[in-house]
Short mmCIF file of C-alpha atoms and ligand atoms in Angstrom, two decimals:
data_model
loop_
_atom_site.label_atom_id
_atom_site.label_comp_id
_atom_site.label_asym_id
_atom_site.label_seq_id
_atom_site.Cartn_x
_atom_site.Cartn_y
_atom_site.Cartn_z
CA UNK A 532 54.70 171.99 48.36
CA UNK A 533 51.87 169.91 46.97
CA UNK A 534 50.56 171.04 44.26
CA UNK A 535 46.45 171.44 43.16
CA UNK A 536 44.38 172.14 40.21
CA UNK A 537 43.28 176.48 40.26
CA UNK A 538 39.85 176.25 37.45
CA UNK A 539 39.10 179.73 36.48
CA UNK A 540 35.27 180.02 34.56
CA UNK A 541 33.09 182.65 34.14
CA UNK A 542 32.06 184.99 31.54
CA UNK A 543 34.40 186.60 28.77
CA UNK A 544 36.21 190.13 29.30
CA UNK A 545 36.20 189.41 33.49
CA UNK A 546 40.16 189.02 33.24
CA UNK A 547 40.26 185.48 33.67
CA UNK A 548 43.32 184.82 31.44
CA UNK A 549 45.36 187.66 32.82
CA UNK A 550 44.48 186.47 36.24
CA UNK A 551 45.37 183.01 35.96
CA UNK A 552 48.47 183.78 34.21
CA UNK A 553 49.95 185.35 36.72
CA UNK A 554 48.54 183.67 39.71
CA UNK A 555 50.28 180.51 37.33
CA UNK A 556 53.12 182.22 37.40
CA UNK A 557 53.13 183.27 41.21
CA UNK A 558 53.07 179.55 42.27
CA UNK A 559 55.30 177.81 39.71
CA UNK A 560 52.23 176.33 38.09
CA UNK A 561 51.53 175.46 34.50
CA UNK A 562 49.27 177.54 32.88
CA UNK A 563 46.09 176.57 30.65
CA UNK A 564 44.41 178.79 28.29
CA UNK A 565 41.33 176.65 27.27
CA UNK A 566 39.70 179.32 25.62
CA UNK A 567 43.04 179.47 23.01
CA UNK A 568 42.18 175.67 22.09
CA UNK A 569 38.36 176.57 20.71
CA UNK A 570 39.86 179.41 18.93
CA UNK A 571 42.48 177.37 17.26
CA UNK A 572 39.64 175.61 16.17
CA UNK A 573 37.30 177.79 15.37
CA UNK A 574 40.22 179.13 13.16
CA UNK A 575 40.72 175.68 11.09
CA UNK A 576 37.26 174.80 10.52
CA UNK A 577 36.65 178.68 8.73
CA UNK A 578 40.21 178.29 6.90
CA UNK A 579 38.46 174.85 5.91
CA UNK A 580 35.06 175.79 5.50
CA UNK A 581 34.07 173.02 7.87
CA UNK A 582 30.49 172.77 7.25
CA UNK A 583 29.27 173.12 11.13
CA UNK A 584 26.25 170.92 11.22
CA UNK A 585 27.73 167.66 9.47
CA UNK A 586 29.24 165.90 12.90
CA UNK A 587 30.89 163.73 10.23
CA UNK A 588 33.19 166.07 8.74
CA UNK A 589 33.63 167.64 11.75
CA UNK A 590 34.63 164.41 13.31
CA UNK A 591 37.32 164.08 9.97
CA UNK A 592 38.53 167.92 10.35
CA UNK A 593 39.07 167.59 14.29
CA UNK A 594 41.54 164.51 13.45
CA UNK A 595 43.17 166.69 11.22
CA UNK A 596 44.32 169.51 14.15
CA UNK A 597 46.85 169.22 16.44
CA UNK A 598 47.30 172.24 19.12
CA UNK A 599 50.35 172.99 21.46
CA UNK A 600 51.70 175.86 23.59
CA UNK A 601 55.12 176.62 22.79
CA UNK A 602 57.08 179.29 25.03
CA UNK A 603 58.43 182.15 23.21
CA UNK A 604 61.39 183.50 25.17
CA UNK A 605 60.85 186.99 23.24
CA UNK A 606 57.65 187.90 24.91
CA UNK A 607 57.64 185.60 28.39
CA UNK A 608 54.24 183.97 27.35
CA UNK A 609 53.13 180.16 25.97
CA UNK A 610 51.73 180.99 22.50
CA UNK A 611 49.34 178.88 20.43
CA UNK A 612 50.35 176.26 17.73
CA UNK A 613 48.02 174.90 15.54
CA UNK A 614 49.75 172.76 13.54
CA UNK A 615 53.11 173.91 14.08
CA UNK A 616 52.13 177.32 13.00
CA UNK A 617 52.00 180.48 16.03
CA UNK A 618 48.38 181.25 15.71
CA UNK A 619 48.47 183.44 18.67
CA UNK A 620 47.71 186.86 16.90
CA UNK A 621 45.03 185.32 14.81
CA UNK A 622 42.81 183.73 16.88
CA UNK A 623 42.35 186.82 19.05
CA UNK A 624 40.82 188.80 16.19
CA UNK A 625 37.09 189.61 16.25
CA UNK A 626 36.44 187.66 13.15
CA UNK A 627 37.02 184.72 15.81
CA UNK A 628 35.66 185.86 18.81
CA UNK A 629 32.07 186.06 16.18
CA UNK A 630 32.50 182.46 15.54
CA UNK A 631 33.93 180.96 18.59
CA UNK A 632 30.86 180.59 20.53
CA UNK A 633 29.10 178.59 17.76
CA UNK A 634 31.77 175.98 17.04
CA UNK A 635 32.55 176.08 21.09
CA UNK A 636 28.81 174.61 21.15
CA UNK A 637 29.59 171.08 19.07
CA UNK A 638 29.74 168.47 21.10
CA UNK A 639 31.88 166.74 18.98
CA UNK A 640 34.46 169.66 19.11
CA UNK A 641 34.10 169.90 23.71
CA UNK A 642 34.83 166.27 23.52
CA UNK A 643 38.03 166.53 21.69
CA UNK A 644 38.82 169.63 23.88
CA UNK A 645 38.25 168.12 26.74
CA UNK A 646 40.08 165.14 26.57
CA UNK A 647 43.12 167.15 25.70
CA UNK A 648 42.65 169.47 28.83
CA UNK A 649 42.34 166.53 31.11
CA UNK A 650 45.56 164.97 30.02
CA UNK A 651 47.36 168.10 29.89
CA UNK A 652 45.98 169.27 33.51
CA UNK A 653 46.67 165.15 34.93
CA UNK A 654 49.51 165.81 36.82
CA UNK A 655 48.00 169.21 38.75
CA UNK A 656 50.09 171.71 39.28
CA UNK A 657 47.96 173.47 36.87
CA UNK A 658 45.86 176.72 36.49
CA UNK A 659 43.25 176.25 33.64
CA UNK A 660 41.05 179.05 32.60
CA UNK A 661 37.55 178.37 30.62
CA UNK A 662 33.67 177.86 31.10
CA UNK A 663 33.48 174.15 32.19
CA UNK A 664 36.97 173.82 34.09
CA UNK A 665 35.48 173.62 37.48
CA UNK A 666 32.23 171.84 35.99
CA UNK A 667 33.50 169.51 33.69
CA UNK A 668 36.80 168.92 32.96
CA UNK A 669 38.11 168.79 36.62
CA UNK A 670 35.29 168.59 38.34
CA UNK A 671 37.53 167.40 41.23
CA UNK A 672 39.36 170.63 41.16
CA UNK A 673 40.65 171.39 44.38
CA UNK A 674 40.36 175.45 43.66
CA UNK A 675 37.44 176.62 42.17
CA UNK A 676 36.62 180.29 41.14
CA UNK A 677 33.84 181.98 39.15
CA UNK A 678 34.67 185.53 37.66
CA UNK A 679 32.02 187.68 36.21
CA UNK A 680 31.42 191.61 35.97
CA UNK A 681 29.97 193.90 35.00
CA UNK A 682 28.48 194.10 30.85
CA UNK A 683 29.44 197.52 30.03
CA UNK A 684 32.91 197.08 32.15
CA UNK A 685 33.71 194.04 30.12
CA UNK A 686 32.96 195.86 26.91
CA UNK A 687 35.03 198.69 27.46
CA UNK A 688 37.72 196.34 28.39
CA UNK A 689 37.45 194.19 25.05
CA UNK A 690 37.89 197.55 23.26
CA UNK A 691 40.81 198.60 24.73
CA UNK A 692 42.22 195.19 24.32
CA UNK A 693 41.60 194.87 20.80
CA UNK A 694 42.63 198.34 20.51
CA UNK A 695 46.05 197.54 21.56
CA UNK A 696 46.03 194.75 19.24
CA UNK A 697 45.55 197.56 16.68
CA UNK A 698 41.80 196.37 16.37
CA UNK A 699 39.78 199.81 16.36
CA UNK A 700 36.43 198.95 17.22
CA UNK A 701 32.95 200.24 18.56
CA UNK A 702 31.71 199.58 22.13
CA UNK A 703 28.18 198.50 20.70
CA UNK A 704 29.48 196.02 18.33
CA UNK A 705 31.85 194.77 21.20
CA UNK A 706 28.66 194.53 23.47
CA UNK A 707 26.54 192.83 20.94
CA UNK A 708 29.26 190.23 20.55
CA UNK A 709 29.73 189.70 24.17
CA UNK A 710 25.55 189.49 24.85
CA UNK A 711 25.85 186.70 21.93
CA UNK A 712 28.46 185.13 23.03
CA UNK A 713 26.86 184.99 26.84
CA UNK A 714 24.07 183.68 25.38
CA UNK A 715 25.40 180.62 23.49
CA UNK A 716 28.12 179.66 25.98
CA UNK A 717 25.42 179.85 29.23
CA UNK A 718 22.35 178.09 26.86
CA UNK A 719 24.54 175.24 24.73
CA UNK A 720 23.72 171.61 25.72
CA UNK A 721 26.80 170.45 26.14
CA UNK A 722 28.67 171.74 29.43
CA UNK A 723 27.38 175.15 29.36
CA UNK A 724 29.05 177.74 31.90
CA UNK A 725 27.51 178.00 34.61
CA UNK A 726 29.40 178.37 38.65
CA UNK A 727 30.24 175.07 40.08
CA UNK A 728 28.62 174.84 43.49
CA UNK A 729 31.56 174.79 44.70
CA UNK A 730 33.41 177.76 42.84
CA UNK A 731 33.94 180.67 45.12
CA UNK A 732 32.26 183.96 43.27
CA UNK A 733 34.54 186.96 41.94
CA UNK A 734 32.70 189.88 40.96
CA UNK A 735 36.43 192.27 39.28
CA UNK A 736 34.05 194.81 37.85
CA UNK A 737 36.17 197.50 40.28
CA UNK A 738 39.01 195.89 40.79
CA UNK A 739 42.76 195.66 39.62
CA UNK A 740 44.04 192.68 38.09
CA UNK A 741 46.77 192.94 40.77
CA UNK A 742 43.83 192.23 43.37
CA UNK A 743 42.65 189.55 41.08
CA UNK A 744 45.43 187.77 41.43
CA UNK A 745 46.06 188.52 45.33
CA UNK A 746 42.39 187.12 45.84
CA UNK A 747 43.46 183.53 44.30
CA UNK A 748 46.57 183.07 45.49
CA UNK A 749 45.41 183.48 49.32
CA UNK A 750 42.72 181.08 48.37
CA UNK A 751 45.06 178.89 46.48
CA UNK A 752 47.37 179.03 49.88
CA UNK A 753 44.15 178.57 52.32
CA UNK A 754 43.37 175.67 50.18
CA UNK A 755 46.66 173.69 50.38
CA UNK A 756 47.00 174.21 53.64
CA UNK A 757 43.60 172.87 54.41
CA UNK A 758 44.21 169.97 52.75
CA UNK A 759 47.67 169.25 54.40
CA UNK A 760 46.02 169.31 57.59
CA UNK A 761 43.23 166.66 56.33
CA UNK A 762 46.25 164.47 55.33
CA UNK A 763 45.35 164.74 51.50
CA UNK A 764 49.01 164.92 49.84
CA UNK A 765 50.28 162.01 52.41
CA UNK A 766 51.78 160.15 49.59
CA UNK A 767 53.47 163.17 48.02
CA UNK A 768 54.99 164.10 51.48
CA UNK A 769 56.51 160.58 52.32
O1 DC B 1118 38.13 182.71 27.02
P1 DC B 1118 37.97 183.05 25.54
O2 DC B 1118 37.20 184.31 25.29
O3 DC B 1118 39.25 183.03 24.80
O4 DC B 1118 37.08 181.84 24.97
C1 DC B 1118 36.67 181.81 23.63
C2 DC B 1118 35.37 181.05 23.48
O5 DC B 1118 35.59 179.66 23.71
C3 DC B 1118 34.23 181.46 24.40
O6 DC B 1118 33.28 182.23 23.73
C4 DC B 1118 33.59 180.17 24.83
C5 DC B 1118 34.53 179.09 24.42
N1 DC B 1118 35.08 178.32 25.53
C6 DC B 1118 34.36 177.24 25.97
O7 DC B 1118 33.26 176.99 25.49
N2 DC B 1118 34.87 176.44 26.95
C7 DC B 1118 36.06 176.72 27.50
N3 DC B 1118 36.55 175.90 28.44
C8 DC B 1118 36.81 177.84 27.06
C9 DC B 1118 36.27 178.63 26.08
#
């Protein structure tokens, strides 16, 4: 079966990760948590106190950090490395979901990102989840889908999340960091989120993830087999 770029976007707390995990893991595809790579960052330059408005020793820093996924057979998942160390845990703490946004914003920092996405994603097969998948790192993406839903549903969610994580805390500091982070990923200059033209619109404010993941996969299969019948994978098929 050929095989076709899935770009996930939309807002934080909509289930985008868990989605595309499993609809990654549904179709045999590689899975692409874009999100993970900021954080990793975001985590290096405030170990480092990279001073965020000097694009020259951010430039320096951003040389210095090397991310991977590595598989851990223990819990089934592709964890984060940043260099060579399992960040995983870490970088889904609050103190990094505060900063994120604001280091997400440097250009310098989405052009690094970027390029790493593109090469990693080059050979399709791929599910990548983030805010400028289906805008600007495959724009060409044959799947595109835009997840949102609803702010006080995405809160609650966050909590319980971070909750499990052993994380205890309050749904109006969870919704002032979500309304933040909204603000600065949907404003920034550089490839802000905002739905492709293209992207087909999720709304999973009442709905399972198990529906979540139903929804892409028929779209994922719709897709493909559109584009067999157009002739698109001819040279895969021969
Ligand atoms: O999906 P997440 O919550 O782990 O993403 C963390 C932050 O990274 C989010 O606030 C915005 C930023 N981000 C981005 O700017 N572009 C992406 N492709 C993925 C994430």
């Amino acid at each position: 079966m050929p095989k076709i770029i899935i770009a996930i976007d939309g807002y934080s707390s909509c289930g985008k990760s868990t989605t595309a995990k499993q609809v990654a893991s549904r179709l045999g595809y590689t899975y692409i948590d874009t999100g993970a790579m900021y954080r990793a960052v975001t985590l290096y330059f405030l170990q480092n106190h990279t001073p965020l408005t000097n694009p020259k020793a951010i430039q320096q820093t951003l040389e210095k950090i090397h991310i991977t996924f590595n598989f851990n057979a223990k819990t089934g998942r592709n964890e984060t490395c940043l260099n060579g160390l399992n960040v995983e845990e870490e970088i889904r703490k609050l103190y990094i979901a505060n900063a994120v946004s604001e280091v997400s914003a440097i250009p310098e920092v989405r052009w690094a990102l970027v390029a790493q996405q593109q090469q990693l994603g080059r050979k399709r097969g791929a599910v990548m989840d983030g805010r400028d998948i289906g805008t600007k790192v495959f724009p060409d993406a044959e799947l595109k889908v835009f997840m949102t839903a609803d702010s006080f549903i995405r809160a609650q969610r966050r909590q319980i999340e971070l909750l499990e994580k052993g994380e205890m805390v309050g749904l109006d500091e969870i919704t002032e960091n979500i309304k933040k982070r909204d603000h600065i990923d949907t404003t920034r200059s550089e490839s802000p989120l905002r739905r492709a033209e293209d992207a087909k619109l999720l709304d999973t404010s009442f709905m399972t993830i198990d529906e979540q993941v139903e929804w892409v996969v028929q779209l994922a299969d719709e897709r493909i087999s559109s584009l067999l019948r157009q002739g698109h994978f001819k040279k895969e098929i021969v």
